[in-house]
PDB file of C-alpha atoms in Angstrom:
ATOM      1  CA  GLY A   1      19.882   7.952  -4.918  1.00  0.00           C
ATOM      2  CA  THR A   2      22.018   9.220  -7.750  1.00  0.00           C
ATOM      3  CA  LYS A   3      20.721   7.054 -10.585  1.00  0.00           C
ATOM      4  CA  ALA A   4      17.537   7.140 -12.641  1.00  0.00           C
ATOM      5  CA  TYR A   5      16.072   4.754 -15.214  1.00  0.00           C
ATOM      6  CA  VAL A   6      14.289   5.347 -18.516  1.00  0.00           C
ATOM      7  CA  GLY A   7      13.145   2.915 -21.186  1.00  0.00           C
ATOM      8  CA  LEU A   8      10.532   1.257 -23.352  1.00  0.00           C
ATOM      9  CA  GLU A   9      10.527   3.923 -26.022  1.00  0.00           C
ATOM     10  CA  ASN A  10       8.228   3.280 -28.988  1.00  0.00           C
ATOM     11  CA  ALA A  11       8.372  -0.359 -30.156  1.00  0.00           C
ATOM     12  CA  ALA A  12      11.511  -1.064 -28.089  1.00  0.00           C
ATOM     13  CA  ASN A  13      12.327  -2.851 -24.829  1.00  0.00           C
ATOM     14  CA  THR A  14      15.586  -1.026 -24.129  1.00  0.00           C
ATOM     15  CA  TRP A  15      16.394   0.163 -20.597  1.00  0.00           C
ATOM     16  CA  TRP A  16      18.767   3.002 -19.739  1.00  0.00           C
ATOM     17  CA  GLN A  17      20.479   4.205 -16.586  1.00  0.00           C
ATOM     18  CA  TYR A  18      21.364   7.848 -15.937  1.00  0.00           C
ATOM     19  CA  ASP A  19      24.134   8.587 -13.415  1.00  0.00           C
ATOM     20  CA  ALA A  20      23.716  12.079 -11.965  1.00  0.00           C
ATOM     21  CA  ILE A  21      27.282  12.122 -10.565  1.00  0.00           C
ATOM     22  CA  THR A  22      28.998  11.407 -13.888  1.00  0.00           C
ATOM     23  CA  ASN A  23      26.239  12.961 -16.030  1.00  0.00           C
ATOM     24  CA  ALA A  24      26.345   9.863 -18.235  1.00  0.00           C
ATOM     25  CA  TRP A  25      23.916   7.304 -19.683  1.00  0.00           C
ATOM     26  CA  SER A  26      24.540   3.551 -19.950  1.00  0.00           C
ATOM     27  CA  SER A  27      22.566   0.665 -21.419  1.00  0.00           C
ATOM     28  CA  ARG A  28      21.165  -1.911 -18.974  1.00  0.00           C
ATOM     29  CA  SER A  29      19.369  -5.250 -19.360  1.00  0.00           C
ATOM     30  CA  SER A  30      16.427  -4.935 -21.716  1.00  0.00           C
ATOM     31  CA  PHE A  31      12.920  -5.363 -20.356  1.00  0.00           C
ATOM     32  CA  PRO A  32      12.011  -9.062 -20.915  1.00  0.00           C
ATOM     33  CA  GLY A  33       8.234  -8.570 -21.099  1.00  0.00           C
ATOM     34  CA  LEU A  34       6.144  -7.523 -24.067  1.00  0.00           C
ATOM     35  CA  GLN A  35       6.783  -4.071 -25.523  1.00  0.00           C
ATOM     36  CA  ARG A  36       4.392  -1.425 -24.222  1.00  0.00           C
ATOM     37  CA  ASN A  37       3.623   2.241 -23.699  1.00  0.00           C
ATOM     38  CA  PHE A  38       1.861   4.123 -20.884  1.00  0.00           C
ATOM     39  CA  SER A  39       2.916   1.842 -18.010  1.00  0.00           C
ATOM     40  CA  ALA A  40       2.898   2.757 -14.320  1.00  0.00           C
ATOM     41  CA  VAL A  41       6.228   2.817 -12.456  1.00  0.00           C
ATOM     42  CA  PHE A  42       7.290   3.279  -8.846  1.00  0.00           C
ATOM     43  CA  GLU A  43      10.435   2.796  -6.736  1.00  0.00           C
ATOM     44  CA  LEU A  44      10.292   0.761  -3.544  1.00  0.00           C
ATOM     45  CA  GLY A  45      13.203  -0.422  -1.415  1.00  0.00           C
ATOM     46  CA  GLY A  46      15.762   0.456  -4.068  1.00  0.00           C
ATOM     47  CA  GLN A  47      13.933  -1.579  -6.742  1.00  0.00           C
ATOM     48  CA  VAL A  48      12.047  -0.302  -9.780  1.00  0.00           C
ATOM     49  CA  TYR A  49       8.551  -1.757 -10.279  1.00  0.00           C
ATOM     50  CA  MET A  50       6.591  -1.464 -13.509  1.00  0.00           C
ATOM     51  CA  GLY A  51       3.301  -2.804 -14.804  1.00  0.00           C
ATOM     52  CA  THR A  52       0.181  -2.374 -16.938  1.00  0.00           C
ATOM     53  CA  GLY A  53       0.403  -0.567 -20.295  1.00  0.00           C
ATOM     54  CA  ILE A  54      -0.623  -1.003 -23.907  1.00  0.00           C
ATOM     55  CA  LYS A  55       1.110  -2.298 -27.043  1.00  0.00           C
ATOM     56  CA  ASN A  56       2.575   0.298 -29.380  1.00  0.00           C
ATOM     57  CA  ASP A  57      -0.159  -0.314 -31.981  1.00  0.00           C
ATOM     58  CA  TYR A  58      -2.938  -0.244 -29.345  1.00  0.00           C
ATOM     59  CA  THR A  59      -4.003  -3.850 -30.073  1.00  0.00           C
ATOM     60  CA  ALA A  60      -3.225  -5.336 -26.640  1.00  0.00           C
ATOM     61  CA  MET A  61      -3.327  -4.157 -23.020  1.00  0.00           C
ATOM     62  CA  TYR A  62      -1.394  -5.646 -20.106  1.00  0.00           C
ATOM     63  CA  SER A  63      -1.772  -6.313 -16.385  1.00  0.00           C
ATOM     64  CA  ASP A  64       1.581  -8.051 -15.771  1.00  0.00           C
ATOM     65  CA  PHE A  65       3.963  -6.602 -13.190  1.00  0.00           C
ATOM     66  CA  TRP A  66       7.770  -6.567 -13.117  1.00  0.00           C
ATOM     67  CA  CYS A  67      10.656  -5.651 -10.827  1.00  0.00           C
ATOM     68  CA  TYR A  68      14.065  -4.357 -11.897  1.00  0.00           C
ATOM     69  CA  ASN A  69      16.974  -4.762  -9.457  1.00  0.00           C
ATOM     70  CA  PRO A  70      19.666  -2.138 -10.213  1.00  0.00           C
ATOM     71  CA  SER A  71      22.329  -3.906  -8.147  1.00  0.00           C
ATOM     72  CA  THR A  72      22.102  -7.132 -10.218  1.00  0.00           C
ATOM     73  CA  ASP A  73      20.811  -5.591 -13.452  1.00  0.00           C
ATOM     74  CA  GLN A  74      18.097  -8.267 -13.510  1.00  0.00           C
ATOM     75  CA  TRP A  75      14.333  -8.291 -14.131  1.00  0.00           C
ATOM     76  CA  SER A  76      11.852 -10.587 -12.370  1.00  0.00           C
ATOM     77  CA  ILE A  77       8.129 -11.184 -12.853  1.00  0.00           C
ATOM     78  CA  LYS A  78       5.866 -10.451  -9.876  1.00  0.00           C
ATOM     79  CA  ALA A  79       2.225 -11.019  -8.956  1.00  0.00           C
ATOM     80  CA  PRO A  80       0.085  -9.426 -11.689  1.00  0.00           C
ATOM     81  CA  PHE A  81      -1.820  -6.221 -11.130  1.00  0.00           C
ATOM     82  CA  PRO A  82      -5.294  -7.367  -9.986  1.00  0.00           C
ATOM     83  CA  GLY A  83      -7.192  -4.416 -11.447  1.00  0.00           C
ATOM     84  CA  GLY A  84      -7.258  -5.950 -14.927  1.00  0.00           C
ATOM     85  CA  LEU A  85      -6.061  -4.817 -18.330  1.00  0.00           C
ATOM     86  CA  ARG A  86      -5.490  -1.090 -18.597  1.00  0.00           C
ATOM     87  CA  TYR A  87      -3.020   1.665 -19.473  1.00  0.00           C
ATOM     88  CA  CYS A  88      -2.324   5.317 -18.624  1.00  0.00           C
ATOM     89  CA  THR A  89      -2.268   4.238 -14.982  1.00  0.00           C
ATOM     90  CA  PHE A  90      -0.590   6.106 -12.118  1.00  0.00           C
ATOM     91  CA  GLY A  91       2.090   4.651  -9.817  1.00  0.00           C
ATOM     92  CA  PHE A  92       3.606   5.901  -6.552  1.00  0.00           C
ATOM     93  CA  THR A  93       4.931   4.786  -3.144  1.00  0.00           C
ATOM     94  CA  PHE A  94       3.419   5.628   0.235  1.00  0.00           C
ATOM     95  CA  MET A  95       4.195   4.385   3.770  1.00  0.00           C
ATOM     96  CA  GLY A  96       6.309   1.414   2.675  1.00  0.00           C
ATOM     97  CA  LYS A  97       4.065   0.139  -0.126  1.00  0.00           C
ATOM     98  CA  GLY A  98       3.773   0.693  -3.850  1.00  0.00           C
ATOM     99  CA  TYR A  99       0.512   1.759  -5.475  1.00  0.00           C
ATOM    100  CA  ILE A 100      -0.981   1.557  -8.969  1.00  0.00           C
ATOM    101  CA  GLY A 101      -4.395   2.762  -9.998  1.00  0.00           C
ATOM    102  CA  LEU A 102      -6.645   4.826 -12.236  1.00  0.00           C
ATOM    103  CA  GLY A 103      -6.169   4.358 -16.000  1.00  0.00           C
ATOM    104  CA  TYR A 104      -8.231   3.306 -18.996  1.00  0.00           C
ATOM    105  CA  ASN A 105      -9.402   0.196 -20.863  1.00  0.00           C
ATOM    106  CA  ASN A 106     -10.004   0.887 -24.555  1.00  0.00           C
ATOM    107  CA  VAL A 107     -12.102  -2.265 -25.104  1.00  0.00           C
ATOM    108  CA  VAL A 108     -14.812  -1.570 -22.547  1.00  0.00           C
ATOM    109  CA  THR A 109     -14.039   2.183 -22.858  1.00  0.00           C
ATOM    110  CA  SER A 110     -13.872   2.572 -19.107  1.00  0.00           C
ATOM    111  CA  ASN A 111     -11.878   4.975 -16.950  1.00  0.00           C
ATOM    112  CA  TYR A 112     -11.023   3.846 -13.418  1.00  0.00           C
ATOM    113  CA  ASP A 113     -10.839   5.451  -9.966  1.00  0.00           C
ATOM    114  CA  ASP A 114      -9.555   2.415  -8.019  1.00  0.00           C
ATOM    115  CA  ILE A 115      -6.122   2.223  -6.399  1.00  0.00           C
ATOM    116  CA  TRP A 116      -4.282  -0.973  -5.414  1.00  0.00           C
ATOM    117  CA  ALA A 117      -1.477  -1.421  -2.864  1.00  0.00           C
ATOM    118  CA  TYR A 118       1.509  -3.706  -3.494  1.00  0.00           C
ATOM    119  CA  ASP A 119       3.410  -5.335  -0.611  1.00  0.00           C
ATOM    120  CA  ALA A 120       6.894  -6.291  -1.814  1.00  0.00           C
ATOM    121  CA  ALA A 121       7.569  -8.495   1.233  1.00  0.00           C
ATOM    122  CA  THR A 122       4.687 -10.839   0.368  1.00  0.00           C
ATOM    123  CA  ASP A 123       4.477 -10.115  -3.390  1.00  0.00           C
ATOM    124  CA  SER A 124       0.756  -9.462  -2.953  1.00  0.00           C
ATOM    125  CA  TRP A 125      -1.847  -6.817  -3.751  1.00  0.00           C
ATOM    126  CA  SER A 126      -4.722  -5.388  -1.735  1.00  0.00           C
ATOM    127  CA  THR A 127      -7.345  -2.743  -2.366  1.00  0.00           C
ATOM    128  CA  ALA A 128      -6.641   0.794  -1.232  1.00  0.00           C
ATOM    129  CA  THR A 129      -9.092   3.642  -0.842  1.00  0.00           C
ATOM    130  CA  PRO A 130     -10.020   4.876  -4.326  1.00  0.00           C
ATOM    131  CA  LEU A 131      -9.616   8.389  -5.640  1.00  0.00           C
ATOM    132  CA  LEU A 132     -12.584  10.411  -4.426  1.00  0.00           C
ATOM    133  CA  GLY A 133     -12.645  12.505  -7.583  1.00  0.00           C
ATOM    134  CA  SER A 134     -13.760  11.414 -11.046  1.00  0.00           C
ATOM    135  CA  ALA A 135     -12.370   8.257 -12.653  1.00  0.00           C
ATOM    136  CA  ARG A 136      -9.594   9.207 -15.051  1.00  0.00           C
ATOM    137  CA  ARG A 137      -6.485   8.373 -17.027  1.00  0.00           C
ATOM    138  CA  MET A 138      -3.205  10.221 -17.702  1.00  0.00           C
ATOM    139  CA  CYS A 139      -3.088  11.598 -14.164  1.00  0.00           C
ATOM    140  CA  ALA A 140      -0.091  13.632 -12.984  1.00  0.00           C
ATOM    141  CA  GLY A 141       1.414  13.463  -9.514  1.00  0.00           C
ATOM    142  CA  PHE A 142       4.421  14.085  -7.305  1.00  0.00           C
ATOM    143  CA  THR A 143       5.742  13.508  -3.780  1.00  0.00           C
ATOM    144  CA  LEU A 144       6.661  16.206  -1.251  1.00  0.00           C
ATOM    145  CA  GLY A 145       8.152  14.762   1.917  1.00  0.00           C
ATOM    146  CA  ASN A 146       5.769  12.014   3.060  1.00  0.00           C
ATOM    147  CA  HIS A 147       2.844  13.360   1.053  1.00  0.00           C
ATOM    148  CA  VAL A 148       1.634  12.179  -2.374  1.00  0.00           C
ATOM    149  CA  TYR A 149      -0.334  14.572  -4.576  1.00  0.00           C
ATOM    150  CA  LEU A 150      -2.199  13.678  -7.749  1.00  0.00           C
ATOM    151  CA  GLY A 151      -4.639  15.312 -10.118  1.00  0.00           C
ATOM    152  CA  THR A 152      -5.491  16.562 -13.592  1.00  0.00           C
ATOM    153  CA  GLY A 153      -5.873  13.961 -16.368  1.00  0.00           C
ATOM    154  CA  THR A 154      -8.856  13.215 -18.579  1.00  0.00           C
ATOM    155  CA  ASN A 155     -11.969  11.043 -18.719  1.00  0.00           C
ATOM    156  CA  GLY A 156     -12.957  12.385 -22.109  1.00  0.00           C
ATOM    157  CA  ALA A 157     -13.101  15.845 -20.577  1.00  0.00           C
ATOM    158  CA  ASN A 158      -9.944  17.453 -19.253  1.00  0.00           C
ATOM    159  CA  LEU A 159      -9.784  17.646 -15.445  1.00  0.00           C
ATOM    160  CA  ASN A 160      -8.021  20.134 -13.172  1.00  0.00           C
ATOM    161  CA  ASP A 161      -8.895  18.888  -9.656  1.00  0.00           C
ATOM    162  CA  PHE A 162      -6.072  18.035  -7.264  1.00  0.00           C
ATOM    163  CA  TRP A 163      -5.886  15.551  -4.369  1.00  0.00           C
ATOM    164  CA  GLU A 164      -3.597  14.369  -1.608  1.00  0.00           C
ATOM    165  CA  PHE A 165      -3.459  10.578  -1.274  1.00  0.00           C
ATOM    166  CA  GLY A 166      -3.896   9.250   2.253  1.00  0.00           C
ATOM    167  CA  THR A 167      -6.053  12.155   3.409  1.00  0.00           C
ATOM    168  CA  TYR A 168      -9.724  12.926   3.029  1.00  0.00           C
ATOM    169  CA  SER A 169     -10.040  16.642   3.497  1.00  0.00           C
ATOM    170  CA  GLY A 170     -13.441  17.591   2.190  1.00  0.00           C
ATOM    171  CA  ILE A 171     -14.812  14.048   2.271  1.00  0.00           C
ATOM    172  CA  SER A 172     -18.608  13.917   2.329  1.00  0.00           C
ATOM    173  CA  GLU A 173     -21.423  11.426   2.566  1.00  0.00           C
ATOM    174  CA  ALA A 174     -22.291  12.228  -1.035  1.00  0.00           C
ATOM    175  CA  SER A 175     -18.981  10.654  -2.135  1.00  0.00           C
ATOM    176  CA  ALA A 176     -19.944   7.178  -0.903  1.00  0.00           C
ATOM    177  CA  GLU A 177     -22.454   4.462  -1.724  1.00  0.00           C
ATOM    178  CA  ASN A 178     -25.666   4.567   0.304  1.00  0.00           C
ATOM    179  CA  LEU A 179     -24.692   1.829   2.781  1.00  0.00           C
ATOM    180  CA  GLN A 180     -26.324   1.687   6.195  1.00  0.00           C
ATOM    181  CA  VAL A 181     -23.635   1.489   8.898  1.00  0.00           C
ATOM    182  CA  LYS A 182     -24.001   1.423  12.687  1.00  0.00           C
ATOM    183  CA  ILE A 183     -21.117   2.488  14.933  1.00  0.00           C
ATOM    184  CA  TYR A 184     -21.195   1.843  18.686  1.00  0.00           C
ATOM    185  CA  PRO A 185     -20.305   2.840  21.292  1.00  0.00           C
ATOM    186  CA  ASN A 186     -20.045   6.366  19.948  1.00  0.00           C
ATOM    187  CA  PRO A 187     -18.519   8.302  21.651  1.00  0.00           C
ATOM    188  CA  ALA A 188     -16.000   5.504  22.242  1.00  0.00           C
ATOM    189  CA  THR A 189     -13.336   4.988  24.902  1.00  0.00           C
ATOM    190  CA  ASP A 190     -11.196   1.929  24.135  1.00  0.00           C
ATOM    191  CA  TYR A 191     -12.817   0.521  20.987  1.00  0.00           C
ATOM    192  CA  PHE A 192     -15.807   0.766  18.689  1.00  0.00           C
ATOM    193  CA  ILE A 193     -17.719  -1.725  16.541  1.00  0.00           C
ATOM    194  CA  ILE A 194     -18.966  -1.124  12.999  1.00  0.00           C
ATOM    195  CA  GLU A 195     -21.901  -3.155  11.711  1.00  0.00           C
ATOM    196  CA  SER A 196     -23.035  -2.882   8.093  1.00  0.00           C
ATOM    197  CA  GLU A 197     -25.706  -4.384   5.890  1.00  0.00           C
ATOM    198  CA  LYS A 198     -22.986  -5.504   3.476  1.00  0.00           C
ATOM    199  CA  ILE A 199     -20.756  -8.518   4.101  1.00  0.00           C
ATOM    200  CA  PHE A 200     -17.234  -7.433   3.171  1.00  0.00           C
ATOM    201  CA  GLU A 201     -14.779  -9.970   1.754  1.00  0.00           C
ATOM    202  CA  ASN A 202     -11.608  -7.893   1.341  1.00  0.00           C
ATOM    203  CA  GLY A 203     -12.385  -4.389   2.508  1.00  0.00           C
ATOM    204  CA  CYS A 204     -10.292  -1.531   3.829  1.00  0.00           C
ATOM    205  CA  LEU A 205     -11.206   0.610   6.841  1.00  0.00           C
ATOM    206  CA  THR A 206      -9.463   3.961   7.230  1.00  0.00           C
ATOM    207  CA  ILE A 207      -9.643   6.416  10.131  1.00  0.00           C
ATOM    208  CA  ILE A 208      -8.882  10.060   9.285  1.00  0.00           C
ATOM    209  CA  ASP A 209      -8.560  12.996  11.678  1.00  0.00           C
ATOM    210  CA  MET A 210     -10.140  16.413  11.109  1.00  0.00           C
ATOM    211  CA  ASN A 211      -6.917  17.691   9.505  1.00  0.00           C
ATOM    212  CA  GLY A 212      -7.216  15.026   6.815  1.00  0.00           C
ATOM    213  CA  LYS A 213      -4.418  12.797   8.158  1.00  0.00           C
ATOM    214  CA  VAL A 214      -4.763   9.005   8.102  1.00  0.00           C
ATOM    215  CA  VAL A 215      -4.217   7.775  11.673  1.00  0.00           C
ATOM    216  CA  TYR A 216      -5.218   4.130  11.233  1.00  0.00           C
ATOM    217  CA  MET A 217      -5.783   1.691   8.372  1.00  0.00           C
ATOM    218  CA  LEU A 218      -7.130  -1.856   8.606  1.00  0.00           C
ATOM    219  CA  GLU A 219      -6.865  -3.955   5.435  1.00  0.00           C
ATOM    220  CA  HIS A 220      -8.388  -7.326   4.466  1.00  0.00           C
ATOM    221  CA  VAL A 221     -11.596  -6.578   6.372  1.00  0.00           C
ATOM    222  CA  SER A 222     -14.163  -9.385   6.161  1.00  0.00           C
ATOM    223  CA  GLY A 223     -17.667  -9.918   7.492  1.00  0.00           C
ATOM    224  CA  TYR A 224     -20.336  -7.395   8.453  1.00  0.00           C
ATOM    225  CA  SER A 225     -19.113  -6.610  11.993  1.00  0.00           C
ATOM    226  CA  ILE A 226     -15.704  -5.006  12.597  1.00  0.00           C
ATOM    227  CA  LYS A 227     -14.164  -4.258  15.994  1.00  0.00           C
ATOM    228  CA  VAL A 228     -11.574  -1.476  16.000  1.00  0.00           C
ATOM    229  CA  ASP A 229      -9.309  -0.985  19.015  1.00  0.00           C
ATOM    230  CA  ARG A 230      -8.312   2.573  19.852  1.00  0.00           C
ATOM    231  CA  GLY A 231      -4.609   1.885  20.234  1.00  0.00           C
ATOM    232  CA  GLU A 232      -2.652   5.164  20.180  1.00  0.00           C
ATOM    233  CA  ILE A 233      -5.427   7.312  18.685  1.00  0.00           C
ATOM    234  CA  VAL A 234      -5.835  10.500  20.713  1.00  0.00           C
ATOM    235  CA  ALA A 235      -9.157  11.993  21.797  1.00  0.00           C
ATOM    236  CA  GLY A 236     -11.089  13.734  19.050  1.00  0.00           C
ATOM    237  CA  THR A 237     -13.541  13.363  16.168  1.00  0.00           C
ATOM    238  CA  TYR A 238     -12.594  11.149  13.222  1.00  0.00           C
ATOM    239  CA  VAL A 239     -13.946  10.177   9.816  1.00  0.00           C
ATOM    240  CA  ILE A 240     -14.338   6.432   9.162  1.00  0.00           C
ATOM    241  CA  ALA A 241     -14.109   5.416   5.494  1.00  0.00           C
ATOM    242  CA  ILE A 242     -14.879   1.857   4.328  1.00  0.00           C
ATOM    243  CA  SER A 243     -13.976   0.713   0.808  1.00  0.00           C
ATOM    244  CA  GLU A 244     -13.708  -2.515  -1.169  1.00  0.00           C
ATOM    245  CA  SER A 245     -12.636  -3.381  -4.723  1.00  0.00           C
ATOM    246  CA  GLY A 246     -12.028   0.234  -5.605  1.00  0.00           C
ATOM    247  CA  LYS A 247     -15.418   1.481  -4.332  1.00  0.00           C
ATOM    248  CA  LEU A 248     -16.045   3.755  -1.355  1.00  0.00           C
ATOM    249  CA  TYR A 249     -19.082   2.416   0.519  1.00  0.00           C
ATOM    250  CA  SER A 250     -19.432   4.540   3.626  1.00  0.00           C
ATOM    251  CA  THR A 251     -18.159   7.578   5.483  1.00  0.00           C
ATOM    252  CA  ASN A 252     -19.171   8.123   9.090  1.00  0.00           C
ATOM    253  CA  THR A 253     -17.778   9.878  12.142  1.00  0.00           C
ATOM    254  CA  VAL A 254     -16.694   8.514  15.505  1.00  0.00           C
ATOM    255  CA  ILE A 255     -15.662  10.384  18.640  1.00  0.00           C
ATOM    256  CA  PHE A 256     -12.931   9.097  20.954  1.00  0.00           C
ATOM    257  CA  LYS A 257     -13.240  10.478  24.500  1.00  0.00           C
TER     258      LYS A 257
END
């Protein structure tokens, strides 16, 4: 588009629109929530979404989530961010969903590595595969084409690693919890079944090819036995990653003949 939005400067709820065509700024409807700094923001479907953050004097953190509609100049409250109170989070869009994750809670002094997906059509959240690097806050990121890159930040020590979201190049067994998983048949033809010692309640299963590209994702996984149909996946070797509630539990390989 040709317009951008900036706001919530120190101790203020003002909201501004910049028009790149006219090179001019104009005041828009003020943010109706509590004043905050260090929120996460992303654009999805022409709407601006914003959530989390911390009060200007650092006495309160937030997990509420809001949507700004530029065409009506109106704000609306949405389903709260399920990851809890935090700030210095990171927001982005990927494959038709919005994402918020990482960040810091100054009460429990905890950095986070979890990432959550927001579905605007259902106003609902689900867990996404967490960052495989160290938990952190104040992460930087950008989008190039259909790829999202993120890295740097701090967890008390400054970090300089760099990741592409949605791929798992360099993924290793050492990155995951020690969860026993059985995959059969393997090699597979039309489907495979995963059985684990853990009963998942709201997991996420991701299949990644050897170039690091996500070729399949199954959300809201429940139970200890999961059947995965091949669908359009071509022959080859793939990494299977299983996560839940921001934690990566298992990485295994499967071969499709």
